[in-house]
XYZ file of N, CA, C and O in Angstrom:
752
model
N 13.316 7.618 -19.906
C 11.993 8.093 -19.868
C 10.998 6.891 -20.049
O 11.294 6.011 -20.774
N 9.890 6.865 -19.339
C 8.976 5.783 -19.426
C 8.006 6.019 -20.571
O 7.443 7.073 -20.710
N 7.834 4.968 -21.452
C 6.847 5.042 -22.480
C 5.576 4.444 -21.873
O 5.585 3.437 -21.283
N 4.478 5.157 -22.128
C 3.193 4.641 -21.609
C 2.115 4.362 -22.755
O 2.078 5.155 -23.628
N 1.557 3.156 -22.646
C 0.494 2.681 -23.526
C -0.732 2.412 -22.722
O -0.609 1.409 -22.010
N -1.831 2.971 -22.940
C -3.109 2.553 -22.221
C -3.458 1.274 -22.731
O -3.303 0.918 -23.852
N -3.831 0.337 -21.779
C -4.322 -0.915 -22.184
C -5.876 -0.941 -22.374
O -6.450 -1.828 -22.985
N -6.531 0.024 -21.915
C -7.907 0.298 -22.143
C -8.109 1.793 -21.983
O -7.397 2.469 -21.220
N -8.966 2.357 -22.793
C -9.239 3.753 -22.773
C -10.707 4.010 -22.660
O -11.575 3.200 -23.109
N -11.094 5.184 -22.253
C -12.461 5.658 -22.109
C -12.824 6.440 -23.307
O -12.176 7.393 -23.744
N -13.937 6.132 -23.924
C -14.412 6.941 -25.125
C -14.761 8.309 -24.661
O -15.234 8.600 -23.525
N -14.383 9.341 -25.449
C -14.625 10.687 -25.194
C -16.001 11.029 -24.837
O -16.331 11.873 -23.966
N -17.071 10.302 -25.417
C -18.386 10.551 -25.152
C -18.817 10.165 -23.715
O -19.811 10.635 -23.200
N -18.033 9.320 -23.052
C -18.202 9.037 -21.681
C -17.712 10.129 -20.764
O -18.190 10.241 -19.584
N -16.900 11.061 -21.244
C -16.452 12.080 -20.492
C -17.169 13.439 -20.771
O -17.442 14.213 -19.810
N -17.561 13.612 -21.953
C -18.482 14.804 -22.326
C -19.415 14.302 -23.213
O -19.149 13.892 -24.368
N -20.707 14.293 -22.813
C -21.770 13.703 -23.696
C -22.139 14.622 -24.761
O -21.933 15.852 -24.679
N -22.745 14.071 -25.851
C -23.229 14.868 -26.972
C -24.284 15.820 -26.454
O -24.317 16.992 -26.894
N -25.154 15.331 -25.581
C -26.202 16.238 -25.072
C -25.719 17.372 -24.351
O -26.216 18.515 -24.436
N -24.664 17.253 -23.447
C -24.051 18.294 -22.686
C -23.347 19.286 -23.662
O -23.485 20.547 -23.494
N -22.736 18.832 -24.703
C -21.991 19.666 -25.682
C -23.045 20.499 -26.375
O -22.908 21.744 -26.614
N -24.182 19.827 -26.796
C -25.256 20.532 -27.512
C -25.934 21.631 -26.704
O -26.180 22.691 -27.202
N -26.103 21.338 -25.469
C -26.703 22.263 -24.474
C -25.794 23.475 -24.312
O -26.245 24.612 -24.348
N -24.484 23.218 -24.256
C -23.500 24.287 -24.033
C -23.448 25.183 -25.268
O -23.403 26.342 -25.211
N -23.546 24.557 -26.450
C -23.562 25.296 -27.787
C -24.934 25.875 -28.136
O -25.019 26.659 -29.072
N -25.925 25.549 -27.405
C -27.353 25.762 -27.771
C -27.729 25.320 -29.119
O -28.299 26.086 -29.904
N -27.314 24.147 -29.436
C -27.703 23.451 -30.656
C -28.863 22.601 -30.437
O -28.805 21.632 -29.556
N -29.963 22.722 -31.141
C -31.126 21.889 -30.869
C -31.581 21.031 -32.076
O -32.647 20.554 -32.108
N -30.577 20.828 -33.038
C -30.925 19.905 -34.146
C -29.906 18.775 -34.178
O -28.855 18.892 -33.488
N -30.213 17.799 -35.003
C -29.262 16.646 -34.961
C -28.440 16.629 -36.299
O -27.627 15.692 -36.371
N -28.550 17.626 -37.106
C -27.659 17.560 -38.327
C -26.270 17.646 -38.108
O -25.416 17.215 -38.934
N -25.744 18.188 -36.910
C -24.422 18.314 -36.680
C -23.889 17.336 -35.659
O -22.761 17.399 -35.166
N -24.644 16.292 -35.322
C -24.278 15.291 -34.329
C -22.947 14.671 -34.635
O -22.097 14.483 -33.820
N -22.724 14.167 -35.886
C -21.443 13.559 -36.205
C -20.316 14.432 -36.094
O -19.263 14.029 -35.621
N -20.401 15.684 -36.535
C -19.414 16.611 -36.447
C -19.079 16.940 -34.917
O -17.993 16.900 -34.489
N -20.182 17.106 -34.153
C -19.887 17.344 -32.718
C -19.269 16.175 -31.978
O -18.461 16.326 -31.119
N -19.589 14.949 -32.326
C -18.974 13.794 -31.742
C -17.517 13.794 -32.121
O -16.659 13.534 -31.238
N -17.139 14.153 -33.247
C -15.645 14.201 -33.675
C -15.085 15.423 -32.881
O -13.974 15.199 -32.346
N -15.659 16.535 -32.771
C -15.062 17.631 -31.955
C -14.991 17.373 -30.514
O -13.940 17.732 -29.942
N -15.859 16.567 -29.988
C -15.790 16.165 -28.592
C -14.528 15.220 -28.440
O -13.747 15.423 -27.528
N -14.301 14.215 -29.340
C -13.184 13.410 -29.275
C -11.883 14.261 -29.376
O -10.939 14.041 -28.572
N -11.804 15.197 -30.284
C -10.628 15.995 -30.459
C -10.352 16.813 -29.234
O -9.254 16.987 -28.752
N -11.379 17.415 -28.704
C -11.279 18.314 -27.542
C -10.811 17.576 -26.321
O -9.973 18.042 -25.584
N -11.353 16.398 -26.069
C -10.971 15.579 -24.892
C -9.535 15.084 -25.076
O -8.716 15.190 -24.141
N -9.126 14.678 -26.225
C -7.802 14.275 -26.533
C -6.785 15.389 -26.376
O -5.747 15.284 -25.768
N -7.201 16.617 -26.801
C -6.343 17.839 -26.632
C -6.179 18.189 -25.206
O -5.099 18.500 -24.708
N -7.367 18.171 -24.433
C -7.312 18.434 -23.071
C -6.486 17.421 -22.260
O -5.721 17.800 -21.284
N -6.626 16.225 -22.594
C -5.844 15.076 -21.960
C -4.432 15.289 -22.151
O -3.531 15.205 -21.298
N -4.011 15.739 -23.406
C -2.603 15.952 -23.789
C -2.034 17.167 -23.107
O -0.959 17.251 -22.599
N -2.853 18.276 -23.102
C -2.418 19.539 -22.490
C -2.120 19.319 -20.922
O -1.126 19.817 -20.478
N -3.117 18.547 -20.295
C -2.921 18.403 -18.837
C -2.035 17.212 -18.511
O -1.743 17.003 -17.396
N -1.650 16.387 -19.511
C -0.935 15.176 -19.307
C -1.516 14.275 -18.289
O -0.877 13.861 -17.328
N -2.807 14.076 -18.419
C -3.540 13.230 -17.447
C -4.710 12.493 -18.231
O -4.955 12.735 -19.363
N -5.266 11.641 -17.480
C -6.484 10.899 -18.065
C -7.681 11.417 -17.302
O -7.670 11.577 -16.056
N -8.825 11.741 -17.979
C -9.974 12.313 -17.255
C -10.780 11.237 -16.690
O -11.759 11.593 -15.995
N -10.528 9.953 -16.890
C -11.238 8.935 -16.256
C -10.210 7.802 -16.047
O -9.277 7.722 -16.793
N -10.492 6.960 -14.999
C -9.512 5.942 -14.629
C -9.219 5.027 -15.867
O -10.110 4.572 -16.501
N -7.907 4.865 -16.079
C -7.438 4.067 -17.190
C -6.326 3.181 -16.831
O -5.477 3.600 -15.961
N -6.233 1.910 -17.216
C -5.148 1.073 -16.967
C -4.101 1.196 -18.113
O -4.470 1.463 -19.289
N -2.864 1.104 -17.811
C -1.792 1.224 -18.772
C -0.635 0.454 -18.388
O -0.411 -0.142 -17.295
N 0.363 0.292 -19.357
C 1.606 -0.253 -19.159
C 2.691 0.784 -19.415
O 2.535 1.556 -20.421
N 3.608 0.919 -18.521
C 4.739 1.793 -18.716
C 5.965 0.871 -18.995
O 6.203 -0.115 -18.369
N 6.726 1.299 -20.005
C 7.847 0.480 -20.436
C 9.184 1.246 -20.264
O 9.320 2.449 -20.508
N 10.072 0.471 -19.685
C 11.533 1.008 -19.487
C 12.443 -0.039 -20.013
O 12.190 -1.193 -20.131
N 13.752 0.405 -20.354
C 14.778 -0.458 -20.849
C 15.542 -1.069 -19.694
O 16.418 -1.866 -19.993
N 15.366 -0.661 -18.526
C 15.985 -1.228 -17.339
C 15.263 -0.882 -16.110
O 14.313 -0.137 -16.022
N 15.886 -1.379 -14.944
C 15.295 -1.113 -13.645
C 15.799 0.280 -13.154
O 16.585 0.364 -12.284
N 15.282 1.349 -13.818
C 15.690 2.715 -13.452
C 14.616 3.212 -12.560
O 13.341 3.140 -12.763
N 15.037 3.861 -11.443
C 14.035 4.639 -10.538
C 13.417 5.648 -11.476
O 14.039 6.364 -12.200
N 12.022 5.692 -11.518
C 11.369 6.471 -12.437
C 10.176 7.250 -11.837
O 9.600 6.826 -10.888
N 9.793 8.267 -12.448
C 8.618 9.099 -12.216
C 7.643 8.739 -13.328
O 7.973 8.585 -14.470
N 6.441 8.538 -12.977
C 5.397 8.205 -13.951
C 4.991 9.469 -14.762
O 4.596 10.447 -14.144
N 5.018 9.416 -16.057
C 4.593 10.548 -16.841
C 3.053 10.573 -16.860
O 2.476 9.611 -17.255
N 2.408 11.583 -16.410
C 0.970 11.600 -16.377
C 0.420 11.291 -15.040
O 1.113 10.869 -14.158
N -0.849 11.438 -14.909
C -1.390 11.138 -13.631
C -2.923 11.493 -13.660
O -3.492 11.808 -14.679
N -3.468 11.629 -12.509
C -2.930 11.210 -11.228
C -2.907 9.550 -11.141
O -3.845 8.911 -11.542
N -1.745 9.089 -10.725
C -1.620 7.642 -10.641
C -2.311 7.130 -9.264
O -2.149 7.834 -8.234
N -3.104 6.125 -9.456
C -3.856 5.647 -8.332
C -3.331 4.226 -7.803
O -3.459 3.926 -6.659
N -2.616 3.448 -8.619
C -2.157 2.182 -8.170
C -1.042 1.675 -9.178
O -1.212 1.902 -10.404
N -0.178 0.947 -8.649
C 0.794 0.120 -9.449
C 0.408 -1.315 -9.195
O 0.488 -1.729 -8.041
N 0.093 -2.037 -10.218
C -0.472 -3.375 -9.952
C 0.655 -4.492 -10.109
O 0.462 -5.538 -9.493
N 1.545 -4.311 -11.020
C 2.631 -5.268 -11.145
C 3.821 -4.708 -11.970
O 3.704 -3.771 -12.613
N 4.951 -5.397 -11.779
C 6.100 -5.007 -12.557
C 6.578 -6.430 -13.159
O 6.693 -7.419 -12.449
N 6.853 -6.437 -14.433
C 7.276 -7.593 -15.122
C 8.516 -7.263 -15.872
O 8.771 -6.073 -16.168
N 9.419 -8.273 -16.169
C 10.695 -8.054 -16.822
C 10.977 -9.174 -17.688
O 10.485 -10.352 -17.572
N 11.903 -8.984 -18.686
C 12.388 -10.019 -19.528
C 13.745 -10.431 -19.036
O 14.719 -9.604 -19.021
N 13.842 -11.626 -18.400
C 15.088 -12.053 -17.759
C 16.128 -12.445 -18.792
O 15.816 -12.783 -19.905
N 17.359 -12.413 -18.313
C 18.399 -12.758 -19.214
C 18.253 -14.188 -19.696
O 17.949 -15.118 -18.907
N 18.325 -14.352 -21.034
C 18.140 -15.670 -21.622
C 16.712 -16.027 -21.903
O 16.373 -17.158 -22.337
N 15.804 -15.099 -21.701
C 14.369 -15.387 -21.888
C 13.792 -14.349 -23.004
O 14.435 -13.461 -23.374
N 12.621 -14.711 -23.371
C 11.986 -13.809 -24.384
C 10.532 -13.444 -23.904
O 9.833 -12.752 -24.631
N 10.106 -13.936 -22.745
C 8.833 -13.556 -22.171
C 8.917 -12.898 -20.828
O 9.949 -12.901 -20.206
N 7.908 -12.210 -20.460
C 7.926 -11.461 -19.201
C 7.650 -12.352 -18.046
O 6.999 -13.289 -18.049
N 8.415 -12.009 -16.940
C 8.305 -12.692 -15.641
C 7.948 -11.618 -14.574
O 8.435 -10.525 -14.673
N 7.068 -11.958 -13.678
C 6.594 -10.998 -12.629
C 7.704 -10.765 -11.636
O 8.260 -11.780 -11.104
N 8.066 -9.586 -11.302
C 9.018 -9.201 -10.318
C 8.355 -9.233 -8.972
O 7.252 -8.673 -8.849
N 8.896 -9.955 -8.004
C 8.287 -9.946 -6.671
C 8.176 -8.404 -6.042
O 9.072 -7.651 -6.263
N 7.049 -8.213 -5.370
C 6.775 -6.914 -4.816
C 7.834 -6.386 -3.782
O 7.929 -5.263 -3.471
N 8.587 -7.403 -3.288
C 9.673 -7.084 -2.345
C 10.873 -6.480 -3.118
O 11.825 -5.908 -2.341
N 10.917 -6.500 -4.401
C 12.087 -5.920 -5.124
C 11.775 -4.439 -5.629
O 12.621 -3.880 -6.320
N 10.624 -3.914 -5.358
C 10.354 -2.548 -5.714
C 9.341 -1.960 -4.729
O 8.731 -2.603 -3.939
N 9.379 -0.629 -4.745
C 8.337 0.107 -3.981
C 8.032 1.382 -4.716
O 8.734 1.793 -5.531
N 6.878 1.863 -4.428
C 6.390 3.090 -5.122
C 5.753 4.007 -4.191
O 5.314 3.645 -3.098
N 5.739 5.327 -4.507
C 5.163 6.263 -3.680
C 4.173 7.122 -4.568
O 4.580 7.472 -5.710
N 3.145 7.478 -4.038
C 2.132 8.412 -4.679
C 1.842 9.563 -3.800
O 1.459 9.305 -2.648
N 2.117 10.737 -4.271
C 1.849 11.935 -3.545
C 1.099 12.865 -4.366
O 1.696 13.493 -5.298
N -0.155 13.170 -4.068
C -0.965 14.076 -4.873
C -1.095 13.635 -6.263
O -1.286 14.513 -7.172
N -1.037 12.369 -6.502
C -1.252 11.843 -7.919
C 0.077 11.644 -8.602
O 0.154 10.923 -9.639
N 1.084 12.347 -8.219
C 2.546 12.093 -8.690
C 3.054 10.912 -8.187
O 3.023 10.657 -7.047
N 3.575 9.968 -9.000
C 4.145 8.728 -8.552
C 5.511 8.462 -8.996
O 5.889 8.900 -10.124
N 6.211 7.815 -8.133
C 7.648 7.343 -8.400
C 7.727 5.844 -8.048
O 7.040 5.400 -7.176
N 8.591 5.201 -8.755
C 8.796 3.798 -8.488
C 10.349 3.540 -8.335
O 11.149 4.224 -9.077
N 10.731 2.775 -7.326
C 12.061 2.528 -7.015
C 12.392 1.041 -6.958
O 11.619 0.258 -6.392
N 13.575 0.675 -7.451
C 13.879 -0.811 -7.572
C 15.146 -1.069 -6.805
O 15.976 -0.161 -6.591
N 15.249 -2.317 -6.193
C 16.449 -2.716 -5.546
C 16.585 -4.255 -5.684
O 15.627 -4.948 -5.895
N 17.860 -4.615 -5.696
C 18.150 -6.138 -5.804
C 17.431 -6.774 -6.900
O 16.732 -7.785 -6.682
N 17.509 -6.244 -8.035
C 16.731 -6.746 -9.220
C 17.601 -7.702 -9.989
O 18.793 -7.658 -10.009
N 16.890 -8.556 -10.781
C 17.702 -9.560 -11.569
C 18.321 -8.976 -12.906
O 17.896 -7.836 -13.369
N 19.147 -9.742 -13.530
C 19.676 -9.304 -14.797
C 18.586 -9.416 -15.949
O 17.720 -10.231 -15.904
N 18.749 -8.451 -16.868
C 17.817 -8.391 -17.925
C 18.390 -8.926 -19.234
O 19.586 -8.845 -19.452
N 17.503 -9.372 -20.157
C 17.898 -9.794 -21.485
C 18.405 -8.516 -22.242
O 17.728 -7.553 -22.289
N 19.556 -8.622 -22.802
C 20.238 -7.415 -23.470
C 19.714 -7.251 -24.804
O 19.761 -6.128 -25.336
N 19.120 -8.270 -25.434
C 18.705 -8.191 -26.794
C 17.214 -7.802 -27.046
O 16.760 -7.573 -28.124
N 16.527 -7.688 -25.876
C 15.075 -7.317 -26.025
C 14.892 -5.843 -25.721
O 15.643 -5.202 -25.032
N 13.852 -5.430 -26.357
C 13.359 -3.951 -26.136
C 12.265 -3.958 -25.102
O 11.674 -5.058 -24.880
N 12.074 -2.831 -24.454
C 11.016 -2.696 -23.461
C 11.176 -3.834 -22.389
O 10.164 -4.572 -22.181
N 12.335 -3.975 -21.801
C 12.541 -5.151 -20.914
C 11.852 -5.068 -19.563
O 11.689 -6.092 -18.929
N 11.355 -3.882 -19.175
C 10.629 -3.760 -17.945
C 9.239 -3.167 -18.272
O 9.144 -2.184 -18.978
N 8.162 -3.881 -17.748
C 6.794 -3.394 -18.006
C 6.099 -3.213 -16.700
O 6.056 -4.196 -15.868
N 5.576 -2.023 -16.467
C 4.904 -1.620 -15.205
C 3.424 -1.519 -15.508
O 3.083 -0.621 -16.265
N 2.632 -2.242 -14.853
C 1.153 -2.152 -15.011
C 0.655 -1.215 -13.978
O 1.027 -1.383 -12.753
N -0.099 -0.211 -14.317
C -0.603 0.764 -13.318
C -1.928 1.385 -13.764
O -2.374 1.183 -14.940
N -2.597 2.005 -12.872
C -3.870 2.767 -13.060
C -3.632 4.211 -12.911
O -3.084 4.607 -11.877
N -4.092 5.014 -13.719
C -4.084 6.448 -13.587
C -5.302 7.055 -14.143
O -6.079 6.597 -14.919
N -5.461 8.387 -13.768
C -6.718 9.112 -14.118
C -7.659 9.401 -13.034
O -7.492 8.887 -11.844
N -8.624 10.301 -13.233
C -9.592 10.625 -12.237
C -10.587 9.469 -12.043
O -11.341 9.221 -13.007
N -10.506 8.848 -10.927
C -11.415 7.660 -10.788
C -12.706 7.896 -10.000
O -13.517 7.024 -9.885
N -12.961 9.132 -9.581
C -14.200 9.424 -8.906
C -14.212 9.185 -7.408
O -15.121 9.696 -6.685
N -13.222 8.504 -6.904
C -13.130 8.329 -5.459
C -11.842 8.881 -4.873
O -11.896 9.810 -4.071
N -10.709 8.306 -5.297
C -9.384 8.855 -4.772
C -9.204 10.266 -5.399
O -8.769 11.234 -4.624
N -9.411 10.385 -6.654
C -9.246 11.683 -7.328
C -10.479 12.045 -8.140
O -10.942 11.272 -8.980
N -11.149 13.021 -7.801
C -12.399 13.506 -8.514
C -11.999 14.422 -9.613
O -11.345 15.378 -9.323
N -12.570 14.167 -10.901
C -12.187 15.050 -11.953
C -12.633 16.484 -11.631
O -13.851 16.627 -11.464
N -11.775 17.429 -11.745
C -12.171 18.773 -11.537
C -13.151 19.329 -12.624
O -12.875 18.971 -13.830
N -14.041 20.122 -12.229
C -15.055 20.611 -13.200
C -14.378 21.473 -14.299
O -14.892 21.647 -15.438
N -13.275 22.116 -13.970
C -12.477 22.925 -14.922
C -12.150 22.205 -16.150
O -12.142 22.731 -17.273
N -11.843 20.854 -16.008
C -11.470 20.064 -17.116
C -12.649 19.886 -18.121
O -12.519 19.925 -19.345
N -13.841 19.597 -17.614
C -14.987 19.495 -18.412
C -15.394 20.746 -19.040
O -15.699 20.814 -20.222
N -15.213 21.863 -18.330
C -15.536 23.173 -18.840
C -14.538 23.533 -19.979
O -14.985 24.045 -21.005
N -13.370 23.144 -19.831
C -12.322 23.410 -20.847
C -12.725 22.680 -22.183
O -12.629 23.181 -23.248
N -13.094 21.334 -22.002
C -13.523 20.563 -23.139
C -14.792 21.186 -23.825
O -14.865 21.190 -25.105
N -15.724 21.623 -23.141
C -16.945 22.287 -23.744
C -16.527 23.548 -24.452
O -16.989 23.844 -25.557
N -15.602 24.369 -23.875
C -15.094 25.620 -24.502
C -14.379 25.258 -25.819
O -14.488 25.911 -26.801
N -13.533 24.163 -25.718
C -12.826 23.837 -26.925
C -13.710 23.279 -28.102
O -13.587 23.641 -29.214
N -14.788 22.507 -27.686
C -15.767 22.108 -28.615
C -16.463 23.325 -29.289
O -16.577 23.453 -30.550
N -16.798 24.313 -28.475
C -17.505 25.513 -29.022
C -16.524 26.211 -29.908
O -16.905 26.669 -31.017
N -15.271 26.366 -29.517
C -14.284 27.125 -30.462
C -14.107 26.396 -31.769
O -14.218 26.995 -32.856
N -13.967 25.003 -31.790
C -13.790 24.334 -32.972
C -15.119 24.320 -33.810
O -15.059 24.267 -35.076
N -16.282 24.297 -33.159
C -17.476 24.351 -33.902
C -17.705 25.664 -34.558
O -18.128 25.697 -35.717
N -17.365 26.719 -33.887
C -17.562 28.117 -34.434
C -16.525 28.396 -35.499
O -16.660 29.269 -36.366
N -15.358 27.764 -35.491
C -14.280 28.128 -36.404
C -13.854 26.789 -37.093
O -12.786 26.191 -36.960
N -14.758 26.310 -38.005
C -14.497 25.000 -38.658
C -13.487 25.158 -39.828
O -12.978 24.102 -40.272
N -13.337 26.255 -40.356
C -12.543 26.460 -41.555
C -11.105 26.813 -41.241
O -10.896 27.430 -40.152
N -10.140 26.350 -41.948
C -8.680 26.638 -41.603
C -8.358 28.164 -41.722
O -7.405 28.528 -41.063
N -8.962 28.846 -42.678
C -8.711 30.333 -42.780
C -9.953 31.041 -42.665
O -11.044 30.677 -43.289
N -9.970 32.100 -41.951
C -11.074 33.007 -41.809
C -10.681 34.351 -42.442
O -9.695 34.954 -42.157
N -11.495 34.715 -43.375
C -11.192 36.002 -44.157
C -11.886 37.146 -43.348
O -13.043 37.022 -42.975
N -11.103 38.176 -43.066
C -11.623 39.242 -42.219
C -10.558 39.660 -41.310
O -9.416 39.238 -41.234
N -11.015 40.719 -40.491
C -9.969 41.201 -39.561
C -9.681 40.459 -38.322
O -8.854 40.701 -37.579
N -10.542 39.402 -38.128
C -10.350 38.606 -36.918
C -9.420 37.383 -37.069
O -9.520 36.731 -38.069
N -8.570 37.197 -36.217
C -7.630 36.100 -36.219
C -8.117 35.090 -35.183
O -8.398 35.395 -34.066
N -8.236 33.811 -35.568
C -8.679 32.781 -34.668
C -7.585 31.995 -34.126
O -7.015 31.088 -34.837
N -7.330 32.190 -32.935
C -6.269 31.429 -32.096
C -7.078 30.754 -31.071
O -7.998 31.320 -30.469
N -6.621 29.550 -30.620
C -7.243 28.781 -29.587
C -7.235 29.730 -28.272
O -6.119 30.126 -27.911
N -8.415 30.031 -27.710
C -8.453 30.851 -26.586
C -7.514 30.551 -25.479
O -7.425 29.296 -25.076
N -6.863 31.435 -24.921
C -5.852 31.260 -23.790
C -6.489 30.701 -22.521
O -5.916 30.006 -21.874
N -7.739 31.053 -22.371
C -8.404 30.647 -21.065
C -8.639 29.119 -20.990
O -8.620 28.558 -19.943
N -8.605 28.400 -22.130
C -8.656 26.957 -22.069
C -7.363 26.403 -21.549
O -7.413 25.523 -20.682
N -6.255 26.908 -21.987
C -4.912 26.424 -21.436
C -4.910 26.787 -19.958
O -4.389 26.073 -19.104
N -5.378 27.958 -19.597
C -5.414 28.355 -18.149
C -6.210 27.367 -17.302
O -5.920 27.090 -16.194
N -7.363 26.925 -17.792
C -8.136 25.997 -17.086
C -7.502 24.603 -16.948
O -7.684 23.858 -15.861
N -6.766 24.094 -17.941
C -6.247 22.756 -17.901
C -4.799 22.742 -17.311
O -4.346 21.747 -16.802
N -4.045 23.816 -17.371
C -2.641 23.821 -16.969
C -2.413 23.601 -15.520
O -1.505 22.952 -15.155
N -3.332 23.922 -14.692
C -3.182 23.628 -13.216
C -3.207 22.148 -12.871
O -2.873 21.659 -11.762
N -3.772 21.272 -13.767
C -3.831 19.900 -13.443
C -2.824 19.118 -14.316
O -2.906 17.872 -14.334
N -1.870 19.876 -14.858
C -0.813 19.193 -15.658
C 0.113 18.404 -14.810
O 0.591 18.878 -13.783
N 0.395 17.153 -15.121
C 1.347 16.258 -14.422
C 2.609 16.187 -15.291
O 2.522 15.717 -16.391
N 3.593 16.731 -14.777
C 4.920 16.749 -15.563
C 5.742 15.501 -15.234
O 5.687 14.892 -14.205
């Protein structure tokens, strides 16, 4: 399995502004701004995790222990920019020529395939590093409005249910409709 680490990420407030969240909640005061900014961050992170995608274009490194043909976890993938490896007897990354691999992107799902690759250092971890870009970039893949709506609904749910236990006949579970809005964009 490929381990992915973003090399830069987009702040949640770039994806859902405080003003948009306040308008959705019909909040017209500033006393809850810090709380709402935290709830926006949590909601965007939860939505990103549920859909296994980035809501805005993000660069990342994917790490493998060898030259295994792989599917990228998450998406939509827009580009693979380089593949680097730790060669046998070395401790630093070397760029693999583009003639030694190819990748395919179909609907945001991406796979990478290797051939005629060099030997890897056996004592190193994360011997293969793949640089790529993924997420909704606004041109190749436009972020669906359902994802923004799901984030707003999640902020509203968390804002209305701030305490861990609610006394009374009502049980507070994350509304199912939020999962329904984000699940169609899930990249497995």
